[in-house]
mmCIF file of C-alpha atoms in Angstrom:
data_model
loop_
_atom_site.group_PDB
_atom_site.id
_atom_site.type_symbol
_atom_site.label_atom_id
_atom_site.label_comp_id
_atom_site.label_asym_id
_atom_site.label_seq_id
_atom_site.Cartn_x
_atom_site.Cartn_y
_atom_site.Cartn_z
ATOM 1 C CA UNK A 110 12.978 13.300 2.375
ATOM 2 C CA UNK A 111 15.373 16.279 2.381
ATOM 3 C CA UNK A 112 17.069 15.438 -0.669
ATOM 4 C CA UNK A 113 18.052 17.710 -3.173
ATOM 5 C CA UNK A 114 16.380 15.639 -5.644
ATOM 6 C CA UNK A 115 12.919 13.948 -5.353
ATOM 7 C CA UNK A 116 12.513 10.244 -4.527
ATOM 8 C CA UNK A 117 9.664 8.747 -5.969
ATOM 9 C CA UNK A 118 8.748 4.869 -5.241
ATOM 10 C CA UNK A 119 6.824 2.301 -7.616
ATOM 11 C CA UNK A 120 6.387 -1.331 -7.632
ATOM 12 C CA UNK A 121 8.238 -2.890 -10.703
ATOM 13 C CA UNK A 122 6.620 -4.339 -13.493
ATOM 14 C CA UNK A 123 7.503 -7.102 -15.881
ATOM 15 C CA UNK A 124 8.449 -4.671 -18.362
ATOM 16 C CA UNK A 125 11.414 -2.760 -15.950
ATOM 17 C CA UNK A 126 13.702 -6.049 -15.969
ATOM 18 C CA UNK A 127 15.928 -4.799 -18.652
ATOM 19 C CA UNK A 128 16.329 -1.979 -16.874
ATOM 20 C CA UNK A 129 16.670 -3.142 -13.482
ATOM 21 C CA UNK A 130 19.495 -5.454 -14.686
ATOM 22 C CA UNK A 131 21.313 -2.321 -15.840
ATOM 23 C CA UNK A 132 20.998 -0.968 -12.703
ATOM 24 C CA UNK A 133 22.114 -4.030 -11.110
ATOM 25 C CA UNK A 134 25.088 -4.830 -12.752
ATOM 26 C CA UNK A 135 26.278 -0.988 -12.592
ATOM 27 C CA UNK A 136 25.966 -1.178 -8.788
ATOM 28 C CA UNK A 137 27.153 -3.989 -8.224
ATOM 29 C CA UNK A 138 30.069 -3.575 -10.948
ATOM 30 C CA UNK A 139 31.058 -0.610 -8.432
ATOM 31 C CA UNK A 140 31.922 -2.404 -5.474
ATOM 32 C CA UNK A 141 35.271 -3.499 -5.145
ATOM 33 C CA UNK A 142 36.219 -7.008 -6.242
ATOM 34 C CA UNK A 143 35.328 -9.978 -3.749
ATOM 35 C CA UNK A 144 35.892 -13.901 -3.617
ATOM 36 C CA UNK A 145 33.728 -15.213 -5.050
ATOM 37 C CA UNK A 146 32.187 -12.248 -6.886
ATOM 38 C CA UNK A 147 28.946 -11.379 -5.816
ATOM 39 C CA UNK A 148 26.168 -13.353 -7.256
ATOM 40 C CA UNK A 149 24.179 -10.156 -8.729
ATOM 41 C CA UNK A 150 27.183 -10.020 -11.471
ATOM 42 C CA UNK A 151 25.743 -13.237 -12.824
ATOM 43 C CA UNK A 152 22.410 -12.301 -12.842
ATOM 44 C CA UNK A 153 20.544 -12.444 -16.848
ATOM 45 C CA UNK A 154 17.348 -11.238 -18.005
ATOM 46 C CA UNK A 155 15.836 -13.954 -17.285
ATOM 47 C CA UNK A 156 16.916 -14.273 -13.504
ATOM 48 C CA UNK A 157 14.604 -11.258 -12.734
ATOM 49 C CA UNK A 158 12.142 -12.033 -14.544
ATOM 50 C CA UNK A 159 11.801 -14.868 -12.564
ATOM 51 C CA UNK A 160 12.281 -12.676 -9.512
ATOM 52 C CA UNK A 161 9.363 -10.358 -10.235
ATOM 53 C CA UNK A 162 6.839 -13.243 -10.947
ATOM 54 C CA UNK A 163 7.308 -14.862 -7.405
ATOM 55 C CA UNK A 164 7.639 -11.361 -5.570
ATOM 56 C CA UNK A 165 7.434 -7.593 -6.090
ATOM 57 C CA UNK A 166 10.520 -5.264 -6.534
ATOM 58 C CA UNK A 167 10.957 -1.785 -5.592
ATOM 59 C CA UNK A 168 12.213 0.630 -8.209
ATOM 60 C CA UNK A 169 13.162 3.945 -7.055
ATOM 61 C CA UNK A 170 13.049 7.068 -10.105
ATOM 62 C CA UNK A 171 14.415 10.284 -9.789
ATOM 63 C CA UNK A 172 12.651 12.523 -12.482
ATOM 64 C CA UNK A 173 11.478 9.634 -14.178
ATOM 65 C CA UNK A 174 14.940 7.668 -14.568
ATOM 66 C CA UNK A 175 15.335 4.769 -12.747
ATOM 67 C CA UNK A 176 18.567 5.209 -10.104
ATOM 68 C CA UNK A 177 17.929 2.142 -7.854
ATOM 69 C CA UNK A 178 16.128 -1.126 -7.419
ATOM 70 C CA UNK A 179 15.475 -4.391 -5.270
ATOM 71 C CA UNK A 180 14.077 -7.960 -5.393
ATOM 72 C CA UNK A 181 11.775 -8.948 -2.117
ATOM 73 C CA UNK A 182 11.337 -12.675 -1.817
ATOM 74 C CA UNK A 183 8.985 -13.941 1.146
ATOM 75 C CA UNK A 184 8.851 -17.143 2.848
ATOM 76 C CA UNK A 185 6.499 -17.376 5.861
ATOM 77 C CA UNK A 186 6.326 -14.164 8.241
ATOM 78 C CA UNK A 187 10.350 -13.206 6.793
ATOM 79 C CA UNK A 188 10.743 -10.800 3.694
ATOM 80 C CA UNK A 189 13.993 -10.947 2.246
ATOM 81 C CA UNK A 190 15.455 -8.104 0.236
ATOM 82 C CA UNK A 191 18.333 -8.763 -2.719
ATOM 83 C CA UNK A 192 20.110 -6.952 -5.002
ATOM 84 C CA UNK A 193 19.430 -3.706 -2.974
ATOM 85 C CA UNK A 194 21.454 -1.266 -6.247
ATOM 86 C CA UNK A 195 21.656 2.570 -6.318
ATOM 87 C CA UNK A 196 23.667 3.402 -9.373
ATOM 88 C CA UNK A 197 26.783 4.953 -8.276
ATOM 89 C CA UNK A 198 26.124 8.687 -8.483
ATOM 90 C CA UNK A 199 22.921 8.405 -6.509
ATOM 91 C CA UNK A 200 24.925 7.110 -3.180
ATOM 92 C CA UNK A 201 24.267 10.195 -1.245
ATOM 93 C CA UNK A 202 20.886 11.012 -1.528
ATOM 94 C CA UNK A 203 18.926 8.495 0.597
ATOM 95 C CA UNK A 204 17.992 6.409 -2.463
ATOM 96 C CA UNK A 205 18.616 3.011 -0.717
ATOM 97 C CA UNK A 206 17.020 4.061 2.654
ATOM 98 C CA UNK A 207 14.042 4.914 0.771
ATOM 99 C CA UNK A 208 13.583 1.908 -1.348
ATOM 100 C CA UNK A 209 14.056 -0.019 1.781
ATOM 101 C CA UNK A 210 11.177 1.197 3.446
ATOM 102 C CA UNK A 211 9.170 0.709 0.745
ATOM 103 C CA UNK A 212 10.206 -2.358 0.570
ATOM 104 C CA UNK A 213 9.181 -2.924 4.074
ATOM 105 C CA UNK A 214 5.708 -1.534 3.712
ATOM 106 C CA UNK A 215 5.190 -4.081 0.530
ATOM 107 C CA UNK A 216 6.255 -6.620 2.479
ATOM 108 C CA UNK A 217 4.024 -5.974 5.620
ATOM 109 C CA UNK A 218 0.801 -5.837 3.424
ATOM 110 C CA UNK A 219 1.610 -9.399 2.075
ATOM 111 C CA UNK A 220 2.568 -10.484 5.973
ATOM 112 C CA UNK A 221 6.027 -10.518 6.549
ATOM 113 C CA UNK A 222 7.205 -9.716 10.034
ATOM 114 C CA UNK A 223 10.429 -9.677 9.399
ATOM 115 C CA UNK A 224 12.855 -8.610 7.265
ATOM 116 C CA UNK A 225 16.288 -10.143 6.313
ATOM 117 C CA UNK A 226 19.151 -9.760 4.276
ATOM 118 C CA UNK A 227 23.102 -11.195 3.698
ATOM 119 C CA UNK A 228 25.709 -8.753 4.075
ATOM 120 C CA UNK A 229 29.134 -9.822 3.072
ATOM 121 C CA UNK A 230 31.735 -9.533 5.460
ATOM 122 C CA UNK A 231 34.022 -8.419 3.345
ATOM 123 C CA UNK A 232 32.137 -4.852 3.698
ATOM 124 C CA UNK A 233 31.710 -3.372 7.432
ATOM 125 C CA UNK A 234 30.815 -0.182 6.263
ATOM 126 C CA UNK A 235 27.861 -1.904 4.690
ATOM 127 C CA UNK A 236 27.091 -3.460 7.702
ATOM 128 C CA UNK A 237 27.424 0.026 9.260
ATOM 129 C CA UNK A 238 24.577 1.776 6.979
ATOM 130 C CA UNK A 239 22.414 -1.362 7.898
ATOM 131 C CA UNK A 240 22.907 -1.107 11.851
ATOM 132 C CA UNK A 241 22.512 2.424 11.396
ATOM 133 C CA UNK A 242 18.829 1.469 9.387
ATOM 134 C CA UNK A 243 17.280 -0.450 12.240
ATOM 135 C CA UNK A 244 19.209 -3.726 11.364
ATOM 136 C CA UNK A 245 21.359 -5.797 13.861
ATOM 137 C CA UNK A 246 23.005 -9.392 13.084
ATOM 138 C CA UNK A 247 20.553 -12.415 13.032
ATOM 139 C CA UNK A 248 23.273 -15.276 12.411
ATOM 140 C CA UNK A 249 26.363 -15.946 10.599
ATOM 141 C CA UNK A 250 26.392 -17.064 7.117
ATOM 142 C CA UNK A 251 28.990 -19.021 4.374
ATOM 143 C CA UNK A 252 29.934 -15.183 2.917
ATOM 144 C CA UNK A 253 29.047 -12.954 6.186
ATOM 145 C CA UNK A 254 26.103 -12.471 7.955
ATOM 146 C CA UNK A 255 21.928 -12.388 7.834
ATOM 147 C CA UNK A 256 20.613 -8.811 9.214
ATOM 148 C CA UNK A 257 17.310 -8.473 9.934
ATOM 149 C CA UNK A 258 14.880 -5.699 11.100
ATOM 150 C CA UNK A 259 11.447 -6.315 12.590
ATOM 151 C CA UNK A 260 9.025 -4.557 10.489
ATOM 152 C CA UNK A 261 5.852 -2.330 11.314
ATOM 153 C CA UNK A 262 2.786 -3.531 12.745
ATOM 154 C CA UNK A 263 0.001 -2.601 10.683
ATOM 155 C CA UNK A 264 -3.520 -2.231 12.214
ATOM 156 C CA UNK A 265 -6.784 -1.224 10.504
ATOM 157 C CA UNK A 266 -8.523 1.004 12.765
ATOM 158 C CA UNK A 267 -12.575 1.877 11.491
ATOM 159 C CA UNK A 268 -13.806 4.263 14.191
ATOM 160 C CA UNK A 269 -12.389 6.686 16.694
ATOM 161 C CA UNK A 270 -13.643 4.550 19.884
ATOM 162 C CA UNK A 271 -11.297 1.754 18.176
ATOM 163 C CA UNK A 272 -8.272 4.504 18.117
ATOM 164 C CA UNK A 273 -8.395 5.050 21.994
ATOM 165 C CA UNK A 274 -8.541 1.007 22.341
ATOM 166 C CA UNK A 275 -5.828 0.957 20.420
ATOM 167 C CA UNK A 276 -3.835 3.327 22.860
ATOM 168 C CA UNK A 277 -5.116 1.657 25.687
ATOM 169 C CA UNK A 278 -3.834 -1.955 24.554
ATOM 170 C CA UNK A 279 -0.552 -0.526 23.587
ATOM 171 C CA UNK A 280 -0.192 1.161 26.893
ATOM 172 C CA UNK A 281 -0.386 -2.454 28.340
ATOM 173 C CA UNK A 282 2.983 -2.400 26.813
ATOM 174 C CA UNK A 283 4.672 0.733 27.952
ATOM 175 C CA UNK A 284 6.896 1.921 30.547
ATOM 176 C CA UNK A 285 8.614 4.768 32.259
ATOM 177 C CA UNK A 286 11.308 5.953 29.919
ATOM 178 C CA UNK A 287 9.955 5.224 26.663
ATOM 179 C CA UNK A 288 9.798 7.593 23.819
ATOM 180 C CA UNK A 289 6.867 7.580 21.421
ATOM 181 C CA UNK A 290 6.942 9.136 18.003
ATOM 182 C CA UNK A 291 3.282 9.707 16.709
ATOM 183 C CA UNK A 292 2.596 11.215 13.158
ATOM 184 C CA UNK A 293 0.075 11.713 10.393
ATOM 185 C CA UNK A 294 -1.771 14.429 8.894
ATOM 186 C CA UNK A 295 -3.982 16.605 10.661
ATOM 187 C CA UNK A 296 -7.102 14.584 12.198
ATOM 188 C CA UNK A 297 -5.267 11.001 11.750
ATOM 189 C CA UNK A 298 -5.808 10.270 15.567
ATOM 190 C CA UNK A 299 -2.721 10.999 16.739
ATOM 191 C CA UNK A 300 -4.438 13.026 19.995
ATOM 192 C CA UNK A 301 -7.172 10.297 19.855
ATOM 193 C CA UNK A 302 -5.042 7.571 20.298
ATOM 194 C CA UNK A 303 -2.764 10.009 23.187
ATOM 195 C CA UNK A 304 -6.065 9.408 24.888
ATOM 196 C CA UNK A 305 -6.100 5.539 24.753
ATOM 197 C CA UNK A 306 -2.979 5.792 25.479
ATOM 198 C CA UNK A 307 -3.718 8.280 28.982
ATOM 199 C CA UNK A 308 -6.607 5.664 29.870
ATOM 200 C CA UNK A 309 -4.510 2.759 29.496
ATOM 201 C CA UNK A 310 -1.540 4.435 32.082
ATOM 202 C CA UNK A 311 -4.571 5.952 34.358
ATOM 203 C CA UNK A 312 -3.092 9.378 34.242
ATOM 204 C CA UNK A 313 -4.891 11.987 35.102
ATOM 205 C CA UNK A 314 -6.761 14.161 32.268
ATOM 206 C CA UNK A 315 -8.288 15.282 30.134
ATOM 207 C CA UNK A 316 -5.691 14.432 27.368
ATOM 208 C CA UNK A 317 -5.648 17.109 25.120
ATOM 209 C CA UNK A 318 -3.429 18.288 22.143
ATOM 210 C CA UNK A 319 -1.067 20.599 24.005
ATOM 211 C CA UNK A 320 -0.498 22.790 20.368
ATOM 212 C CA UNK A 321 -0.375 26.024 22.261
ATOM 213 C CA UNK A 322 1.772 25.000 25.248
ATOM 214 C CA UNK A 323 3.792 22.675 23.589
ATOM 215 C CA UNK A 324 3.874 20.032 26.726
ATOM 216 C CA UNK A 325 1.515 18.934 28.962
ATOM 217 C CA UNK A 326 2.481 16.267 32.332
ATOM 218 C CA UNK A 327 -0.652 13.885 33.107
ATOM 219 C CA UNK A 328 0.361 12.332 36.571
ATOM 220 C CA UNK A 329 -0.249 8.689 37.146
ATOM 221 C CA UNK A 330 -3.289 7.903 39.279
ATOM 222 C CA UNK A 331 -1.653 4.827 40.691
ATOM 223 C CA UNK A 332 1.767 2.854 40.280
ATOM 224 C CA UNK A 333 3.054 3.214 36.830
ATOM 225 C CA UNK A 334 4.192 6.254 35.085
ATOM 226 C CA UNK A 335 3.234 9.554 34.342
ATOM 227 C CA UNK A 336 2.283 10.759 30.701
ATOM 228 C CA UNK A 337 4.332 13.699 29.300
ATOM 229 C CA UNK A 338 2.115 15.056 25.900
ATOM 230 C CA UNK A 339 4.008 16.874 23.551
ATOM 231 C CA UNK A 340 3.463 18.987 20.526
ATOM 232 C CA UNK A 341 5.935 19.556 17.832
ATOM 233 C CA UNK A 342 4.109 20.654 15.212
ATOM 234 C CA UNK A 343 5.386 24.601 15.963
ATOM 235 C CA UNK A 344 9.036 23.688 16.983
ATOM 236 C CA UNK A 345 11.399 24.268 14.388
ATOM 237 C CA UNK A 346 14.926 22.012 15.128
ATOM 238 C CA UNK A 347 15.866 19.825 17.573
ATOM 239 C CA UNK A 348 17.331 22.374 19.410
ATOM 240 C CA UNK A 349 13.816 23.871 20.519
ATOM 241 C CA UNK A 350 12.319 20.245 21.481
ATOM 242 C CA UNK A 351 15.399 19.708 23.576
ATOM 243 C CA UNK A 352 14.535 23.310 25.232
ATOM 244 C CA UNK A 353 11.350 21.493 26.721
ATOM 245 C CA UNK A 354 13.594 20.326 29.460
ATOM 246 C CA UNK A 355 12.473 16.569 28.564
ATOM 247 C CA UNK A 356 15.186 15.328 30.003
ATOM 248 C CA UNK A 357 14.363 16.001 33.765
ATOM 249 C CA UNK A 358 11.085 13.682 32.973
ATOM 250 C CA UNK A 359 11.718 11.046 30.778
ATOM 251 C CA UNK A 360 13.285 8.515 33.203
ATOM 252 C CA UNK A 361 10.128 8.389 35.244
ATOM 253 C CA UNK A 362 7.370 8.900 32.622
ATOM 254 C CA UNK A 363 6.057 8.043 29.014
ATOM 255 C CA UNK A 364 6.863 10.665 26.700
ATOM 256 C CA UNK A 365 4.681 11.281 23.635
ATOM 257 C CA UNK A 366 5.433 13.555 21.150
ATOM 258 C CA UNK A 367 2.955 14.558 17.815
ATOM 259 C CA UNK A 368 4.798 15.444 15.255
ATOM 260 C CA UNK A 369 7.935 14.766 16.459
ATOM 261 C CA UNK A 370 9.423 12.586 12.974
ATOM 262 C CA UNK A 371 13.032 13.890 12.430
ATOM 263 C CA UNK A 372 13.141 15.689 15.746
ATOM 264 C CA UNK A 373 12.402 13.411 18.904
ATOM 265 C CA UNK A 374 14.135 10.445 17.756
ATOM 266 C CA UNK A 375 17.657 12.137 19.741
ATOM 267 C CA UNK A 376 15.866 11.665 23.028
ATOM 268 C CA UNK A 377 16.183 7.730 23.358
ATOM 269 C CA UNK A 378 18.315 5.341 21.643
ATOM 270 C CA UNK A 379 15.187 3.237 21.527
ATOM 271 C CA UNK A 380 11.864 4.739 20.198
ATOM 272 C CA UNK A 381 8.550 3.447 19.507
ATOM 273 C CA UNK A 382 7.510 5.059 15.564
ATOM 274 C CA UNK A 383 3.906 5.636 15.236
ATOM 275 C CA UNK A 384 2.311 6.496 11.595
ATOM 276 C CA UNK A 385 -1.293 7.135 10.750
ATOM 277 C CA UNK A 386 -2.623 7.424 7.589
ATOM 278 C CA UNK A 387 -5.989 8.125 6.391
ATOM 279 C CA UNK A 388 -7.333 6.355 3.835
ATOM 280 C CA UNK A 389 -7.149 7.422 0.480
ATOM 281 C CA UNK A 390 -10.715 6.868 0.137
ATOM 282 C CA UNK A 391 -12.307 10.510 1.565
ATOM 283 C CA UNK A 392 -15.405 8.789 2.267
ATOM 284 C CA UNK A 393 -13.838 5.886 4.288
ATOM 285 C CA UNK A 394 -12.841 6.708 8.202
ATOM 286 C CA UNK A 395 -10.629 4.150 8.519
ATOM 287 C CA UNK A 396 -6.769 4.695 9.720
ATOM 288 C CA UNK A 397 -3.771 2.501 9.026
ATOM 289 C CA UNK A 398 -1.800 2.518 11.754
ATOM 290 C CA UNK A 399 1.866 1.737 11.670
ATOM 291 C CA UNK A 400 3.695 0.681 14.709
ATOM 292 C CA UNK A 401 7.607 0.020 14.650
ATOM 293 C CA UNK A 402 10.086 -0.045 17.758
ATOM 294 C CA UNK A 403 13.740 1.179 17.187
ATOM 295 C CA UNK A 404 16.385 0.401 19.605
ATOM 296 C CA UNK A 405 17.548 -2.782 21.645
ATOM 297 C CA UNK A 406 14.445 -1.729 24.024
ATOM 298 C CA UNK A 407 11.698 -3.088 21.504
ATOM 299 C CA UNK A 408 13.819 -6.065 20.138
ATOM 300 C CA UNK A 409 11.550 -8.985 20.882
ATOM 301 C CA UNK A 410 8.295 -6.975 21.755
ATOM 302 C CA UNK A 411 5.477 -8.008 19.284
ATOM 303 C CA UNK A 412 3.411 -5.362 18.356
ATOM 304 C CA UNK A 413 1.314 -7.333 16.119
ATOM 305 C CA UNK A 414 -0.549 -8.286 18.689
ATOM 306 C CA UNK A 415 -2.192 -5.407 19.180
ATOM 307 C CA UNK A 416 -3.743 -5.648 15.707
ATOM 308 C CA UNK A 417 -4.789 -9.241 16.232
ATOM 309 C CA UNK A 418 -6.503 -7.636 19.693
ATOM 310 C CA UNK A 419 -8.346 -5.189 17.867
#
């Protein structure tokens, strides 16, 4: 994150409950009054201690002092998150957006799908910052309304060959005018699974990290769309990506870009997030790859699937 101050994530442990509550109560304490009051007011020591033995919480720590915290519950293939609390002077620096995605990640390792949440209606500008998160209304509810987000796909990939399937199963699922977003360190597999990806369309190759020219246009071989490549590891701002002249493409093609978290996202209001991550073991080839759709275009699409495929 570009905070000022450094974020740093953990799971919560028995022992944080006193603290938690503190941060609870203080969060919620700061919120203007409602009717009823919000459950999380009533919450005792024992409440989340009963919390944290059926399901993890998320504490977030800035220089080793606890400023936020949540409770997860799960039931089936839907997460829930509760008492999501950032202790007021905290509110600005992206505590809550980051304990959510922990949150989410969590969740996804233990299953969930989904994740949900009640927002009372007595706070749009709550409802806002979730909208603006990924979240849209589920259903209406006694006090307001259930939000919920779909969460990442998470696929194990062993072996390079099993990257490029993995492109060419998710290109089965592509078409012209998306935006992909693929990142992860150096050698993840972002270009390996570009190629999958090429194979799947039938453009025409080879697909190749375009690092030095910053965009490359594979033409389709047949009916469906072309492939445009992109590199932003050199580009600086948004500013430069949009310099690509994207735009004169992107209806008619697939557009790809490595390295493009926090700069392509501007180019479509729907965009398919791709993270790869090595595993920690340097000995072990295996990826995690993390696949989440943004945007009213990948409401409904399952990505799981592609896991399951693999």
């Amino acid at each position: 994150m570009n905070n000022p101050e450094q974020v740093d994530l953990r799971i919560a442990e028995a022992a944080d409950a006193p603290a938690m509550l503190h941060v609870i109560h203080e969060a919620f304490g700061a919120r203007p009054e409602v009717d009823p009051p919000a459950a999380a007011l009533s919450d005792s020591l024992t409440d989340i201690e009963s919390r944290l033995a059926e399901a993890p919480g998320v504490i977030a720590e800035v220089d080793g002092r606890m400023v936020g915290c949540l409770l997860t519950s799960l039931d089936g293939e839907v997460g829930g998150l509760h008492r999501v609390s950032v202790l007021p002077g905290q509110r600005t620096h992206g505590v809550a957006a980051e304990m959510v995605r922990g949150a989410g990640e969590v969740l996804v390792e233990l299953g969930a799908r989904r994740l949900e949440l009640l927002c009372r209606k007595e706070f749009p500008e709550t409802r806002a910052w979730w909208t603006n998160h990924g979240f849209r209304v589920l259903r209406e509810a006694p006090l307001g309304h259930v939000m919920g987000a779909d969460l990442p796909a998470l696929v194990d990939v062993p072996t390079g060959e099993q990257m490029q399937d993995l492109g060419r199963r998710l290109a089965g699922l592509l078409r012209a005018g998306d935006v992909v977003v693929a990142s992860g360190d150096l050698g993840a597999g972002k270009t390996t699974l570009t190629q999958g990806i090429g194979a799947g369309l039938d453009v025409d190759g080879p697909v190749i990290s375009p690092t030095f020219v910053l965009s490359r246009v594979h033409h389709s071989r047949g009916q469906g769309p072309d492939l445009v490549h992109v590199d932003a590891y050199r580009l600086g701002s948004e500013a430069e990506l949009f310099d690509l002249d994207l735009d004169q493409t992107l209806p008619d093609a697939v557009t790809l870009v490595e390295w493009g978290a926090g700069l392509a996202e501007g180019l479509s209001n729907s965009v398919l997030q791709i993270d790869i991550r090595r595993s920690l073991d340097p000995e072990d080839e295996t990826r995690t790859v993390y696949l989440q759709g943004t945007g009213e275009r990948w409401h409904g699409v399952d990505l799981h699937t592609l896991g399951e495929e693999l």
